[in-house]
Amino acid sequence: HEEDTFVDEDFCGAGLTVDGTFVVRGSLLVVAHGPDGLAYFVEHISTTVTSTNRANGKTVTVDSSVVNKALRVTDNGDGTLTILVLATGNDVFYGPDGKAIGRNPGQIRVEILVDHGGTPTDPSDDEFLAERLVKGSTGRSDDFCEAAVPALS
């Protein structure tokens, strides 16, 4: 759980100054699978971000719910692991009146390459090396800035 505030002095490049708050709630489960005991994970994250235009008090809110899950972990035999990740979720953008002004649901798949630090069954010392998009978004992908800037103006 994390909460904080922020100031964006050029919100979406539109010259608006917004005061923001965010709340992130999440959980992570890591378990060993298969004969090699490689670590698989599933992560649940919910986020609420509120941005308020200083000039007029109008507010937009984004509620997000995401699940990231390791579908396959492969020991490449060279000190690295390749992790196929399913990232699925939903973002909903709400305008000042509380009605939805945009959405971004769907899922993607990415491969992540990590150096396992000599311990393929212990993810605590893994180091990120690269990421590759395997499958692009399957859902609607509304542009947040295109929806939020007019709502805040």
Short mmCIF file of C-alpha atoms in Angstrom, two decimals:
data_model
loop_
_atom_site.label_atom_id
_atom_site.label_comp_id
_atom_site.label_asym_id
_atom_site.label_seq_id
_atom_site.Cartn_x
_atom_site.Cartn_y
_atom_site.Cartn_z
CA HIS A 1 0.00 0.00 0.00
CA GLU A 2 1.33 3.41 -0.96
CA GLU A 3 -0.19 6.88 -1.02
CA ASP A 4 1.31 10.20 -2.05
CA THR A 5 0.72 13.54 -3.74
CA PHE A 6 2.33 15.19 -6.74
CA VAL A 7 2.27 18.35 -8.84
CA ASP A 8 2.39 18.22 -12.65
CA GLU A 9 3.20 21.67 -14.01
CA ASP A 10 2.62 20.71 -17.66
CA PHE A 11 -0.11 18.06 -17.53
CA CYS A 12 -0.10 16.06 -20.79
CA GLY A 13 1.99 18.83 -22.41
CA ALA A 14 -1.10 21.08 -22.35
CA GLY A 15 0.28 23.75 -20.02
CA LEU A 16 -2.14 22.88 -17.21
CA THR A 17 -0.88 22.69 -13.63
CA VAL A 18 -2.56 19.90 -11.71
CA ASP A 19 -2.35 18.75 -8.12
CA GLY A 20 -2.57 15.00 -7.83
CA THR A 21 -2.98 12.20 -5.37
CA PHE A 22 -2.51 8.50 -5.83
CA VAL A 23 -3.26 5.35 -3.88
CA VAL A 24 -1.73 2.00 -4.87
CA ARG A 25 -2.83 -1.29 -3.32
CA GLY A 26 -1.12 -4.49 -4.33
CA SER A 27 -0.22 -8.04 -3.51
CA LEU A 28 2.41 -10.40 -4.87
CA LEU A 29 2.58 -14.18 -4.64
CA VAL A 30 5.71 -16.07 -5.69
CA VAL A 31 5.74 -19.89 -5.80
CA ALA A 32 8.14 -22.52 -7.11
CA HIS A 33 6.90 -24.65 -10.02
CA GLY A 34 8.13 -27.62 -12.00
CA PRO A 35 11.05 -29.95 -11.52
CA ASP A 36 13.58 -27.07 -11.61
CA GLY A 37 11.75 -25.12 -8.88
CA LEU A 38 11.74 -21.90 -10.89
CA ALA A 39 9.79 -19.01 -9.35
CA TYR A 40 6.45 -18.03 -10.86
CA PHE A 41 4.59 -14.94 -9.72
CA VAL A 42 1.16 -13.38 -9.80
CA GLU A 43 0.67 -9.73 -8.90
CA HIS A 44 -2.59 -7.84 -8.28
CA ILE A 45 -2.47 -4.03 -8.32
CA SER A 46 -5.26 -1.48 -7.91
CA THR A 47 -4.52 2.20 -8.38
CA THR A 48 -6.53 5.40 -8.06
CA VAL A 49 -5.00 8.63 -9.39
CA THR A 50 -6.80 11.94 -9.06
CA SER A 51 -5.66 15.08 -10.90
CA THR A 52 -7.16 18.50 -10.11
CA ASN A 53 -6.64 21.57 -12.30
CA ARG A 54 -5.38 24.38 -10.03
CA ALA A 55 -6.96 27.05 -12.22
CA ASN A 56 -10.56 25.85 -12.04
CA GLY A 57 -10.81 22.98 -9.53
CA LYS A 58 -11.96 20.42 -12.13
CA THR A 59 -10.87 16.86 -11.42
CA VAL A 60 -10.29 13.66 -13.40
CA THR A 61 -9.79 10.29 -11.76
CA VAL A 62 -8.27 7.10 -13.14
CA ASP A 63 -9.12 3.77 -11.51
CA SER A 64 -6.90 0.87 -12.61
CA SER A 65 -6.96 -2.80 -11.78
CA VAL A 66 -4.16 -4.98 -13.13
CA VAL A 67 -3.07 -8.61 -12.86
CA ASN A 68 0.45 -9.57 -13.99
CA LYS A 69 1.18 -13.28 -14.13
CA ALA A 70 4.15 -15.38 -15.19
CA LEU A 71 2.85 -17.89 -17.73
CA ARG A 72 6.18 -19.56 -18.45
CA VAL A 73 9.67 -19.30 -16.97
CA THR A 74 12.54 -20.75 -19.02
CA ASP A 75 16.10 -21.27 -17.79
CA ASN A 76 18.17 -20.38 -20.86
CA GLY A 77 21.25 -22.20 -19.53
CA ASP A 78 23.44 -19.09 -19.86
CA GLY A 79 22.71 -17.41 -16.53
CA THR A 80 19.46 -15.87 -17.74
CA LEU A 81 15.76 -16.61 -17.46
CA THR A 82 13.07 -15.72 -19.99
CA ILE A 83 9.72 -15.00 -18.37
CA LEU A 84 6.53 -14.85 -20.46
CA VAL A 85 4.16 -12.46 -18.65
CA LEU A 86 0.44 -11.94 -19.14
CA ALA A 87 -0.58 -8.43 -18.12
CA THR A 88 -4.33 -7.93 -18.04
CA GLY A 89 -6.46 -5.20 -16.60
CA ASN A 90 -8.75 -2.25 -16.95
CA ASP A 91 -8.27 1.51 -16.65
CA VAL A 92 -11.32 3.76 -16.46
CA PHE A 93 -10.97 7.56 -16.73
CA TYR A 94 -13.68 9.60 -14.98
CA GLY A 95 -14.47 13.25 -15.65
CA PRO A 96 -15.48 15.96 -13.18
CA ASP A 97 -19.10 14.72 -13.14
CA GLY A 98 -18.04 11.18 -12.22
CA LYS A 99 -18.96 9.72 -15.61
CA ALA A 100 -16.52 7.61 -17.62
CA ILE A 101 -14.67 9.57 -20.31
CA GLY A 102 -12.28 6.83 -21.44
CA ARG A 103 -11.24 3.22 -20.98
CA ASN A 104 -8.24 1.02 -21.54
CA PRO A 105 -9.16 -2.64 -20.95
CA GLY A 106 -7.45 -5.68 -22.36
CA GLN A 107 -4.29 -7.65 -22.08
CA ILE A 108 -0.77 -7.82 -23.45
CA ARG A 109 1.98 -10.41 -23.34
CA VAL A 110 5.65 -9.58 -22.87
CA GLU A 111 8.83 -11.57 -22.53
CA ILE A 112 11.23 -10.39 -19.87
CA LEU A 113 14.89 -11.40 -19.85
CA VAL A 114 16.61 -11.40 -16.45
CA ASP A 115 20.07 -12.32 -15.21
CA HIS A 116 19.37 -14.78 -12.39
CA GLY A 117 22.61 -13.98 -10.55
CA GLY A 118 23.63 -17.62 -10.37
CA THR A 119 20.50 -18.61 -8.45
CA PRO A 120 17.75 -19.52 -10.94
CA THR A 121 15.33 -20.50 -8.15
CA ASP A 122 15.80 -17.28 -6.13
CA PRO A 123 14.27 -14.19 -7.76
CA SER A 124 15.54 -11.83 -5.04
CA ASP A 125 18.86 -11.27 -6.85
CA ASP A 126 17.54 -11.19 -10.42
CA GLU A 127 18.54 -8.25 -12.60
CA PHE A 128 16.33 -7.00 -15.43
CA LEU A 129 18.05 -7.09 -18.85
CA ALA A 130 15.41 -6.62 -21.55
CA GLU A 131 11.73 -6.72 -22.43
CA ARG A 132 9.99 -7.61 -25.69
CA LEU A 133 6.31 -7.18 -26.56
CA VAL A 134 4.95 -10.54 -27.73
CA LYS A 135 1.27 -9.59 -28.19
CA GLY A 136 -0.12 -6.07 -28.25
CA SER A 137 -3.23 -4.85 -26.49
CA THR A 138 -6.35 -6.88 -27.17
CA GLY A 139 -8.72 -4.18 -25.94
CA ARG A 140 -9.76 -0.63 -26.47
CA SER A 141 -6.92 1.83 -25.88
CA ASP A 142 -8.34 5.30 -25.30
CA ASP A 143 -5.71 8.03 -25.00
CA PHE A 144 -5.73 9.37 -21.45
CA CYS A 145 -4.51 12.86 -22.37
CA GLU A 146 -7.06 13.22 -25.21
CA ALA A 147 -9.83 12.45 -22.72
CA ALA A 148 -8.45 14.27 -19.64
CA VAL A 149 -7.28 17.63 -21.02
CA PRO A 150 -10.72 18.76 -22.29
CA ALA A 151 -12.34 17.51 -19.07
CA LEU A 152 -9.94 19.58 -16.97
CA SER A 153 -10.15 22.72 -19.13
#
